[in-house]
Amino acid sequence: MKEHLINFSAKLQSANFQKTYPLDYCIPVYHAVSNFHLPHLKHIIKYKSEKEFEKDLDILSKNFQFVNWDEFKDFRNGNFKPKKKIALLTFDDGLSEFHDVVVPILERKGIYAINFINPKFIGNTDLMYRCKASLLIERIVQSEKKPLNVFDDIIYNDQFKKLLIRKINAIKYSEPEKLDDLAKNFRESFSDYLIKYKPYMTFEQLKKVTQKGFGISNHGFDHPLYHELNLEEQIRNTSQSYDYLNENDFITESFAFPFTDFGVKREFFEKIFSTKDLFCSFGSAGLKRDSFEKNLQRIPMENGKDTNQILKEEIAYFNLKKLLNKNTIHRK
Ligand SMILES: [Zn+2]
């Protein structure tokens, strides 16, 4: 029902976003851009090809003025008067495609981006747990070509395959041993994968993109799902990453929640904003206001649709919720 309503009202939306976009800022969020098959991302993120990404940028450029981090802060403080509504381009997870693919495109187009990273994974010393899940799912999908070594007599059963994938997708941040055990059983080695494919930027690459003018900032130390942590653990994970960024001269003024800020209480925001030089934090709940005004919601761009469609749907949904007084996230 919700989908139908959004689809229907999105069809009525004009593509003149300067007029129809309801907020004065637009913050898209991406993870990777690649023309290749990336097994560690494939089953968790619908990343875009270079061509699709460039098309997104062209649509955004037509409707918004891209700003860098300093302009963004000035704008929020009322000291920067843009010609159009502004857009701040953001990436999460510090993946190597940012260095290899995204930065060259952005340099050519003169567009700034900030990447929110997890210090734990810099230099490919470990892989985020959802990427491990994606690798295991890829093994299951490819099991006809390369036997899994377990379940080989039942894996051909589609129902069983689906169940196994569902179980793997349900493994939590606090259960890394489950992923490691499965990997052992599937004779899949995460460490070999890290050595061979180097999914994350190295420290040198982070420094290199910084020298080119791009931003590197806080995404938590090792990408937990924040509402599964208690307050103390939330603060610790954020601070550990903050300290690393601080010691290495990256941007400490912002923090983007890994996955989602859903269910994170006001207490956490009050605590991190009182103890750190934080300017703002970022969620990724789409086009929405947040009752904690320094927490800004970003628009996820990796759902298989192009910018025109994404923005039309976000605006339609925003306006529908406005009618019901539900376009602001309230925090207890
Ligand atoms: Zn992330």
mmCIF file of C-alpha atoms in Angstrom, residues 29-181:
data_model
loop_
_atom_site.group_PDB
_atom_site.id
_atom_site.type_symbol
_atom_site.label_atom_id
_atom_site.label_comp_id
_atom_site.label_asym_id
_atom_site.label_seq_id
_atom_site.Cartn_x
_atom_site.Cartn_y
_atom_site.Cartn_z
ATOM 1 C CA VAL A 29 25.059 8.767 0.412
ATOM 2 C CA TYR A 30 26.941 6.119 -1.578
ATOM 3 C CA HIS A 31 29.417 3.369 -0.713
ATOM 4 C CA ALA A 32 31.099 2.298 -3.906
ATOM 5 C CA VAL A 33 31.036 2.859 -7.650
ATOM 6 C CA SER A 34 32.287 0.029 -9.829
ATOM 7 C CA ASN A 35 31.800 -1.618 -13.209
ATOM 8 C CA PHE A 36 32.916 -4.903 -11.691
ATOM 9 C CA HIS A 37 31.486 -7.764 -9.720
ATOM 10 C CA LEU A 38 32.456 -7.161 -6.065
ATOM 11 C CA PRO A 39 31.565 -10.281 -4.030
ATOM 12 C CA HIS A 40 31.995 -8.538 -0.630
ATOM 13 C CA LEU A 41 29.416 -5.879 -1.577
ATOM 14 C CA LYS A 42 27.234 -7.515 -4.179
ATOM 15 C CA HIS A 43 24.708 -9.085 -1.785
ATOM 16 C CA ILE A 44 24.406 -6.136 0.591
ATOM 17 C CA ILE A 45 24.663 -3.004 -1.608
ATOM 18 C CA LYS A 46 23.340 -2.273 -5.095
ATOM 19 C CA TYR A 47 26.333 -0.110 -6.000
ATOM 20 C CA LYS A 48 26.262 1.787 -9.273
ATOM 21 C CA SER A 49 28.451 1.578 -12.365
ATOM 22 C CA GLU A 50 30.624 4.547 -13.371
ATOM 23 C CA LYS A 51 28.118 5.496 -16.051
ATOM 24 C CA GLU A 52 25.161 5.371 -13.650
ATOM 25 C CA PHE A 53 27.092 7.371 -11.053
ATOM 26 C CA GLU A 54 28.025 10.067 -13.580
ATOM 27 C CA LYS A 55 24.395 10.296 -14.650
ATOM 28 C CA ASP A 56 23.397 10.794 -10.992
ATOM 29 C CA LEU A 57 25.975 13.561 -10.643
ATOM 30 C CA ASP A 58 24.740 15.310 -13.780
ATOM 31 C CA ILE A 59 21.150 15.334 -12.519
ATOM 32 C CA LEU A 60 22.260 16.540 -9.091
ATOM 33 C CA SER A 61 24.491 19.267 -10.615
ATOM 34 C CA LYS A 62 21.609 20.563 -12.690
ATOM 35 C CA ASN A 63 19.425 20.992 -9.624
ATOM 36 C CA PHE A 64 21.815 21.641 -6.754
ATOM 37 C CA GLN A 65 25.069 23.408 -6.006
ATOM 38 C CA PHE A 66 27.669 20.958 -4.709
ATOM 39 C CA VAL A 67 29.544 22.288 -1.677
ATOM 40 C CA ASN A 68 32.644 21.211 0.218
ATOM 41 C CA TRP A 69 32.796 20.638 3.957
ATOM 42 C CA ASP A 70 33.715 24.236 4.875
ATOM 43 C CA GLU A 71 31.021 25.684 2.613
ATOM 44 C CA PHE A 72 28.558 23.233 4.108
ATOM 45 C CA LYS A 73 29.373 24.392 7.642
ATOM 46 C CA ASP A 74 29.218 28.060 6.570
ATOM 47 C CA PHE A 75 25.884 27.398 4.911
ATOM 48 C CA ARG A 76 24.450 25.768 8.028
ATOM 49 C CA ASN A 77 25.760 28.703 10.086
ATOM 50 C CA GLY A 78 24.101 31.193 7.739
ATOM 51 C CA ASN A 79 27.401 32.532 6.344
ATOM 52 C CA PHE A 80 27.237 31.114 2.829
ATOM 53 C CA LYS A 81 24.647 32.143 0.280
ATOM 54 C CA PRO A 82 24.469 29.555 -2.489
ATOM 55 C CA LYS A 83 22.955 30.200 -5.917
ATOM 56 C CA LYS A 84 20.902 26.998 -5.708
ATOM 57 C CA LYS A 85 19.886 24.593 -2.974
ATOM 58 C CA ILE A 86 23.036 22.842 -1.850
ATOM 59 C CA ALA A 87 24.194 19.230 -2.105
ATOM 60 C CA LEU A 88 26.912 17.597 -0.011
ATOM 61 C CA LEU A 89 28.121 14.348 -1.569
ATOM 62 C CA THR A 90 28.943 11.645 0.974
ATOM 63 C CA PHE A 91 30.392 8.140 0.870
ATOM 64 C CA ASP A 92 30.577 5.563 3.656
ATOM 65 C CA ASP A 93 32.967 2.779 4.664
ATOM 66 C CA GLY A 94 36.291 3.996 3.187
ATOM 67 C CA LEU A 95 36.231 1.475 0.341
ATOM 68 C CA SER A 96 39.059 1.372 -2.199
ATOM 69 C CA GLU A 97 36.698 2.246 -5.087
ATOM 70 C CA PHE A 98 36.552 5.736 -3.588
ATOM 71 C CA HIS A 99 40.267 6.191 -4.267
ATOM 72 C CA ASP A 100 40.388 4.231 -7.529
ATOM 73 C CA VAL A 101 37.120 5.155 -9.258
ATOM 74 C CA VAL A 102 35.174 7.920 -7.499
ATOM 75 C CA VAL A 103 37.918 10.475 -6.874
ATOM 76 C CA PRO A 104 39.079 10.580 -10.532
ATOM 77 C CA ILE A 105 35.457 11.188 -11.656
ATOM 78 C CA LEU A 106 34.895 13.867 -9.022
ATOM 79 C CA GLU A 107 38.195 15.597 -9.824
ATOM 80 C CA ARG A 108 37.197 15.769 -13.468
ATOM 81 C CA LYS A 109 33.800 17.235 -12.539
ATOM 82 C CA GLY A 110 35.094 19.493 -9.756
ATOM 83 C CA ILE A 111 32.859 17.963 -7.092
ATOM 84 C CA TYR A 112 33.801 17.476 -3.439
ATOM 85 C CA ALA A 113 32.914 14.431 -1.337
ATOM 86 C CA ILE A 114 33.473 13.338 2.235
ATOM 87 C CA ASN A 115 34.020 9.665 3.112
ATOM 88 C CA PHE A 116 33.045 8.286 6.533
ATOM 89 C CA ILE A 117 35.412 5.509 7.500
ATOM 90 C CA ASN A 118 35.928 2.792 10.125
ATOM 91 C CA PRO A 119 39.548 2.890 11.406
ATOM 92 C CA LYS A 120 39.396 -0.822 12.220
ATOM 93 C CA PHE A 121 39.424 -1.740 8.515
ATOM 94 C CA ILE A 122 42.004 0.719 7.179
ATOM 95 C CA GLY A 123 44.695 -1.112 5.264
ATOM 96 C CA ASN A 124 42.634 -4.300 4.977
ATOM 97 C CA THR A 125 43.353 -5.853 8.349
ATOM 98 C CA ASP A 126 39.760 -7.037 8.709
ATOM 99 C CA LEU A 127 36.470 -7.072 6.821
ATOM 100 C CA MET A 128 33.190 -5.575 8.085
ATOM 101 C CA TYR A 129 30.805 -8.340 9.210
ATOM 102 C CA ARG A 130 28.157 -7.615 6.555
ATOM 103 C CA CYS A 131 30.808 -7.843 3.836
ATOM 104 C CA LYS A 132 31.755 -11.248 5.271
ATOM 105 C CA ALA A 133 28.081 -12.216 4.981
ATOM 106 C CA SER A 134 28.073 -11.050 1.352
ATOM 107 C CA LEU A 135 31.128 -13.224 0.597
ATOM 108 C CA LEU A 136 29.507 -16.279 2.183
ATOM 109 C CA ILE A 137 26.292 -15.699 0.235
ATOM 110 C CA GLU A 138 28.328 -15.433 -2.957
ATOM 111 C CA ARG A 139 29.875 -18.828 -2.110
ATOM 112 C CA ILE A 140 26.379 -20.315 -1.785
ATOM 113 C CA VAL A 141 25.238 -18.758 -5.057
ATOM 114 C CA GLN A 142 28.334 -20.135 -6.801
ATOM 115 C CA SER A 143 28.151 -23.520 -5.065
ATOM 116 C CA GLU A 144 27.244 -25.339 -8.276
ATOM 117 C CA LYS A 145 30.522 -24.282 -9.841
ATOM 118 C CA LYS A 146 32.587 -24.684 -6.679
ATOM 119 C CA PRO A 147 31.276 -27.152 -4.066
ATOM 120 C CA LEU A 148 30.750 -25.740 -0.576
ATOM 121 C CA ASN A 149 32.162 -28.861 1.120
ATOM 122 C CA VAL A 150 29.213 -28.833 3.531
ATOM 123 C CA PHE A 151 25.528 -29.246 2.742
ATOM 124 C CA ASP A 152 26.589 -30.424 -0.735
ATOM 125 C CA ASP A 153 23.822 -33.023 -0.859
ATOM 126 C CA ILE A 154 21.044 -30.512 -0.029
ATOM 127 C CA ILE A 155 22.337 -27.201 -1.362
ATOM 128 C CA TYR A 156 20.700 -27.829 -4.746
ATOM 129 C CA ASN A 157 17.357 -27.405 -2.958
ATOM 130 C CA ASP A 158 16.304 -23.789 -3.562
ATOM 131 C CA GLN A 159 14.332 -23.587 -0.331
ATOM 132 C CA PHE A 160 17.374 -24.658 1.662
ATOM 133 C CA LYS A 161 19.598 -22.201 -0.207
ATOM 134 C CA LYS A 162 17.191 -19.356 0.575
ATOM 135 C CA LEU A 163 16.981 -20.366 4.230
ATOM 136 C CA LEU A 164 20.755 -20.492 4.549
ATOM 137 C CA ILE A 165 21.089 -17.038 2.956
ATOM 138 C CA ARG A 166 18.393 -15.665 5.272
ATOM 139 C CA LYS A 167 20.242 -17.082 8.293
ATOM 140 C CA ILE A 168 23.522 -15.535 7.158
ATOM 141 C CA ASN A 169 21.862 -12.162 6.629
ATOM 142 C CA ALA A 170 20.525 -12.317 10.194
ATOM 143 C CA ILE A 171 23.961 -12.736 11.816
ATOM 144 C CA LYS A 172 24.657 -9.747 14.048
ATOM 145 C CA TYR A 173 27.671 -7.530 14.747
ATOM 146 C CA SER A 174 27.989 -9.278 18.131
ATOM 147 C CA GLU A 175 28.266 -12.747 16.526
ATOM 148 C CA PRO A 176 31.430 -12.603 14.383
ATOM 149 C CA GLU A 177 32.341 -16.186 15.324
ATOM 150 C CA LYS A 178 29.273 -17.451 13.433
ATOM 151 C CA LEU A 179 30.609 -15.926 10.212
ATOM 152 C CA ASP A 180 34.110 -17.227 10.879
ATOM 153 C CA ASP A 181 32.795 -20.756 11.551
#
